[in-house]
Amino acid sequence: MATKVKECSTNAYNLKVLADSCEVNDVLAMISPRWKMQILYSISKGVRQFNCLQKTFPSLSDQVLGKRLKELVNEGLVEKTMLADTVPQQTLYTHTKRAEALLEIILELYLWGKKEWDLQACTVGKKLPV
């Protein structure tokens, strides 16, 4: 999450009630931070460098992009590779097998939403593959 929730707050209590009543909330909390799945999707489609991701999402701050990339790496969804012999040193991001499995689920969710709620694709200039 973007900010820490105070342990004694109503928000913390509500999150605990949700977690206790439905296990899926933990998974949703992991994938729901703003921009996270969009960044992962873009990486899976070949946008592999920080500056290219910045261009893909111009309203996304460098700080948030860096934070989301770090989360994706720590969660094993993205691998970070530093290219040797490049000045300045370049970093490439690639999605993992674990991310492929998650992206399949996200695509199925999109297709379900499109069918059931007549949703339109809402990506940056690109439609999801159908």
PDB file of C-alpha atoms in Angstrom:
ATOM      1  CA  MET A   1       0.000   0.000   0.000  1.00  0.00           C
ATOM      2  CA  ALA A   2       1.076   3.565  -0.522  1.00  0.00           C
ATOM      3  CA  THR A   3       0.977   4.526   3.158  1.00  0.00           C
ATOM      4  CA  LYS A   4       1.166   2.595   6.382  1.00  0.00           C
ATOM      5  CA  VAL A   5      -2.174   2.094   8.116  1.00  0.00           C
ATOM      6  CA  LYS A   6      -2.210   3.020  11.806  1.00  0.00           C
ATOM      7  CA  GLU A   7      -2.760  -0.140  13.850  1.00  0.00           C
ATOM      8  CA  CYS A   8      -5.506   1.440  15.983  1.00  0.00           C
ATOM      9  CA  SER A   9      -7.396   3.071  13.096  1.00  0.00           C
ATOM     10  CA  THR A  10     -10.802   2.148  11.727  1.00  0.00           C
ATOM     11  CA  ASN A  11      -9.093   1.457   8.415  1.00  0.00           C
ATOM     12  CA  ALA A  12      -6.801  -1.128  10.056  1.00  0.00           C
ATOM     13  CA  TYR A  13      -9.784  -2.741  11.759  1.00  0.00           C
ATOM     14  CA  ASN A  14     -11.697  -2.897   8.460  1.00  0.00           C
ATOM     15  CA  LEU A  15      -8.707  -4.446   6.688  1.00  0.00           C
ATOM     16  CA  LYS A  16      -8.475  -7.085   9.428  1.00  0.00           C
ATOM     17  CA  VAL A  17     -12.194  -7.881   9.149  1.00  0.00           C
ATOM     18  CA  LEU A  18     -11.860  -8.223   5.385  1.00  0.00           C
ATOM     19  CA  ALA A  19      -8.786 -10.445   5.702  1.00  0.00           C
ATOM     20  CA  ASP A  20     -10.483 -12.645   8.302  1.00  0.00           C
ATOM     21  CA  SER A  21     -13.622 -13.032   6.217  1.00  0.00           C
ATOM     22  CA  CYS A  22     -12.094 -13.637   2.791  1.00  0.00           C
ATOM     23  CA  GLU A  23      -8.616 -14.983   1.971  1.00  0.00           C
ATOM     24  CA  VAL A  24      -8.660 -13.456  -1.501  1.00  0.00           C
ATOM     25  CA  ASN A  25      -8.196  -9.978  -0.014  1.00  0.00           C
ATOM     26  CA  ASP A  26      -4.512 -10.635   0.719  1.00  0.00           C
ATOM     27  CA  VAL A  27      -3.889 -11.474  -2.934  1.00  0.00           C
ATOM     28  CA  LEU A  28      -5.896  -8.482  -4.118  1.00  0.00           C
ATOM     29  CA  ALA A  29      -3.916  -6.212  -1.799  1.00  0.00           C
ATOM     30  CA  MET A  30      -0.674  -7.479  -3.343  1.00  0.00           C
ATOM     31  CA  ILE A  31      -1.699  -6.821  -6.940  1.00  0.00           C
ATOM     32  CA  SER A  32      -3.923  -3.778  -6.535  1.00  0.00           C
ATOM     33  CA  PRO A  33      -1.530  -0.888  -5.839  1.00  0.00           C
ATOM     34  CA  ARG A  34      -1.958   1.733  -8.545  1.00  0.00           C
ATOM     35  CA  TRP A  35       0.122   1.108 -11.685  1.00  0.00           C
ATOM     36  CA  LYS A  36       1.461  -2.278 -10.548  1.00  0.00           C
ATOM     37  CA  MET A  37      -0.324  -4.549 -13.010  1.00  0.00           C
ATOM     38  CA  GLN A  38      -0.010  -1.998 -15.810  1.00  0.00           C
ATOM     39  CA  ILE A  39       3.770  -1.938 -15.312  1.00  0.00           C
ATOM     40  CA  LEU A  40       3.942  -5.735 -15.223  1.00  0.00           C
ATOM     41  CA  TYR A  41       1.815  -5.980 -18.361  1.00  0.00           C
ATOM     42  CA  SER A  42       4.031  -3.464 -20.177  1.00  0.00           C
ATOM     43  CA  ILE A  43       7.178  -5.343 -19.192  1.00  0.00           C
ATOM     44  CA  SER A  44       5.629  -8.559 -20.511  1.00  0.00           C
ATOM     45  CA  LYS A  45       4.987  -6.782 -23.833  1.00  0.00           C
ATOM     46  CA  GLY A  46       8.624  -5.725 -24.209  1.00  0.00           C
ATOM     47  CA  VAL A  47       8.872  -2.382 -22.416  1.00  0.00           C
ATOM     48  CA  ARG A  48      11.976  -3.400 -20.467  1.00  0.00           C
ATOM     49  CA  GLN A  49      13.772  -0.219 -19.378  1.00  0.00           C
ATOM     50  CA  PHE A  50      12.936   2.378 -16.747  1.00  0.00           C
ATOM     51  CA  ASN A  51      12.956   5.297 -19.193  1.00  0.00           C
ATOM     52  CA  CYS A  52      10.712   3.407 -21.649  1.00  0.00           C
ATOM     53  CA  LEU A  53       8.252   2.705 -18.846  1.00  0.00           C
ATOM     54  CA  GLN A  54       8.344   6.426 -18.000  1.00  0.00           C
ATOM     55  CA  LYS A  55       7.394   7.231 -21.595  1.00  0.00           C
ATOM     56  CA  THR A  56       4.615   4.620 -21.556  1.00  0.00           C
ATOM     57  CA  PHE A  57       3.107   6.151 -18.399  1.00  0.00           C
ATOM     58  CA  PRO A  58       3.959   9.870 -18.521  1.00  0.00           C
ATOM     59  CA  SER A  59       1.809  10.780 -15.504  1.00  0.00           C
ATOM     60  CA  LEU A  60       3.527   8.154 -13.312  1.00  0.00           C
ATOM     61  CA  SER A  61       6.188   9.678 -11.048  1.00  0.00           C
ATOM     62  CA  ASP A  62       9.723   8.292 -11.030  1.00  0.00           C
ATOM     63  CA  GLN A  63       9.362   7.578  -7.313  1.00  0.00           C
ATOM     64  CA  VAL A  64       6.220   5.455  -7.742  1.00  0.00           C
ATOM     65  CA  LEU A  65       7.635   3.677 -10.803  1.00  0.00           C
ATOM     66  CA  GLY A  66      10.779   2.777  -8.867  1.00  0.00           C
ATOM     67  CA  LYS A  67       8.738   1.613  -5.891  1.00  0.00           C
ATOM     68  CA  ARG A  68       6.459  -0.589  -8.010  1.00  0.00           C
ATOM     69  CA  LEU A  69       9.417  -2.091  -9.886  1.00  0.00           C
ATOM     70  CA  LYS A  70      11.090  -2.903  -6.569  1.00  0.00           C
ATOM     71  CA  GLU A  71       7.879  -4.555  -5.312  1.00  0.00           C
ATOM     72  CA  LEU A  72       7.568  -6.605  -8.507  1.00  0.00           C
ATOM     73  CA  VAL A  73      11.195  -7.745  -8.194  1.00  0.00           C
ATOM     74  CA  ASN A  74      10.794  -8.611  -4.482  1.00  0.00           C
ATOM     75  CA  GLU A  75       7.621 -10.596  -5.234  1.00  0.00           C
ATOM     76  CA  GLY A  76       9.374 -12.647  -7.908  1.00  0.00           C
ATOM     77  CA  LEU A  77       7.240 -11.304 -10.745  1.00  0.00           C
ATOM     78  CA  VAL A  78      10.032  -9.353 -12.461  1.00  0.00           C
ATOM     79  CA  GLU A  79      13.770  -9.962 -12.795  1.00  0.00           C
ATOM     80  CA  LYS A  80      16.179  -7.040 -12.854  1.00  0.00           C
ATOM     81  CA  THR A  81      19.325  -7.423 -14.938  1.00  0.00           C
ATOM     82  CA  MET A  82      22.183  -4.942 -14.926  1.00  0.00           C
ATOM     83  CA  LEU A  83      23.937  -4.881 -18.294  1.00  0.00           C
ATOM     84  CA  ALA A  84      27.712  -5.010 -18.003  1.00  0.00           C
ATOM     85  CA  ASP A  85      29.905  -2.691 -20.035  1.00  0.00           C
ATOM     86  CA  THR A  86      27.264   0.000 -20.529  1.00  0.00           C
ATOM     87  CA  VAL A  87      27.847   3.619 -19.558  1.00  0.00           C
ATOM     88  CA  PRO A  88      25.715   4.723 -17.870  1.00  0.00           C
ATOM     89  CA  GLN A  89      24.867   1.250 -16.636  1.00  0.00           C
ATOM     90  CA  GLN A  90      21.596   0.014 -18.121  1.00  0.00           C
ATOM     91  CA  THR A  91      18.986  -2.062 -16.341  1.00  0.00           C
ATOM     92  CA  LEU A  92      16.541  -4.395 -18.054  1.00  0.00           C
ATOM     93  CA  TYR A  93      13.370  -5.746 -16.488  1.00  0.00           C
ATOM     94  CA  THR A  94      11.840  -9.028 -17.612  1.00  0.00           C
ATOM     95  CA  HIS A  95       8.787 -10.866 -16.370  1.00  0.00           C
ATOM     96  CA  THR A  96       9.119 -14.294 -14.779  1.00  0.00           C
ATOM     97  CA  LYS A  97       7.170 -17.544 -15.192  1.00  0.00           C
ATOM     98  CA  ARG A  98       5.346 -16.607 -12.010  1.00  0.00           C
ATOM     99  CA  ALA A  99       4.283 -13.342 -13.675  1.00  0.00           C
ATOM    100  CA  GLU A 100       3.097 -15.210 -16.771  1.00  0.00           C
ATOM    101  CA  ALA A 101       0.726 -17.250 -14.605  1.00  0.00           C
ATOM    102  CA  LEU A 102      -0.604 -14.074 -12.953  1.00  0.00           C
ATOM    103  CA  LEU A 103      -0.975 -12.284 -16.299  1.00  0.00           C
ATOM    104  CA  GLU A 104      -3.040 -15.207 -17.629  1.00  0.00           C
ATOM    105  CA  ILE A 105      -5.401 -14.786 -14.668  1.00  0.00           C
ATOM    106  CA  ILE A 106      -5.565 -11.009 -15.204  1.00  0.00           C
ATOM    107  CA  LEU A 107      -6.339 -11.559 -18.904  1.00  0.00           C
ATOM    108  CA  GLU A 108      -9.108 -14.017 -17.994  1.00  0.00           C
ATOM    109  CA  LEU A 109     -10.511 -11.467 -15.545  1.00  0.00           C
ATOM    110  CA  TYR A 110     -10.443  -8.824 -18.286  1.00  0.00           C
ATOM    111  CA  LEU A 111     -12.196 -11.143 -20.747  1.00  0.00           C
ATOM    112  CA  TRP A 112     -14.817 -12.009 -18.145  1.00  0.00           C
ATOM    113  CA  GLY A 113     -15.404  -8.318 -17.401  1.00  0.00           C
ATOM    114  CA  LYS A 114     -15.615  -7.521 -21.093  1.00  0.00           C
ATOM    115  CA  LYS A 115     -18.230 -10.235 -21.576  1.00  0.00           C
ATOM    116  CA  GLU A 116     -20.249  -9.708 -18.405  1.00  0.00           C
ATOM    117  CA  TRP A 117     -20.064  -5.923 -18.108  1.00  0.00           C
ATOM    118  CA  ASP A 118     -19.243  -4.875 -21.658  1.00  0.00           C
ATOM    119  CA  LEU A 119     -15.973  -3.313 -20.503  1.00  0.00           C
ATOM    120  CA  GLN A 120     -13.795  -1.489 -22.990  1.00  0.00           C
ATOM    121  CA  ALA A 121      -9.998  -1.781 -23.002  1.00  0.00           C
ATOM    122  CA  CYS A 122      -8.444   1.016 -20.965  1.00  0.00           C
ATOM    123  CA  THR A 123      -4.733   0.700 -21.653  1.00  0.00           C
ATOM    124  CA  VAL A 124      -2.306   3.353 -22.776  1.00  0.00           C
ATOM    125  CA  GLY A 125      -2.970   3.351 -26.495  1.00  0.00           C
ATOM    126  CA  LYS A 126      -3.122  -0.449 -26.734  1.00  0.00           C
ATOM    127  CA  LYS A 127      -5.865  -3.021 -26.448  1.00  0.00           C
ATOM    128  CA  LEU A 128      -5.336  -6.218 -24.522  1.00  0.00           C
ATOM    129  CA  PRO A 129      -4.880  -9.250 -26.766  1.00  0.00           C
ATOM    130  CA  VAL A 130      -8.086 -11.231 -27.147  1.00  0.00           C
TER     131      VAL A 130
END
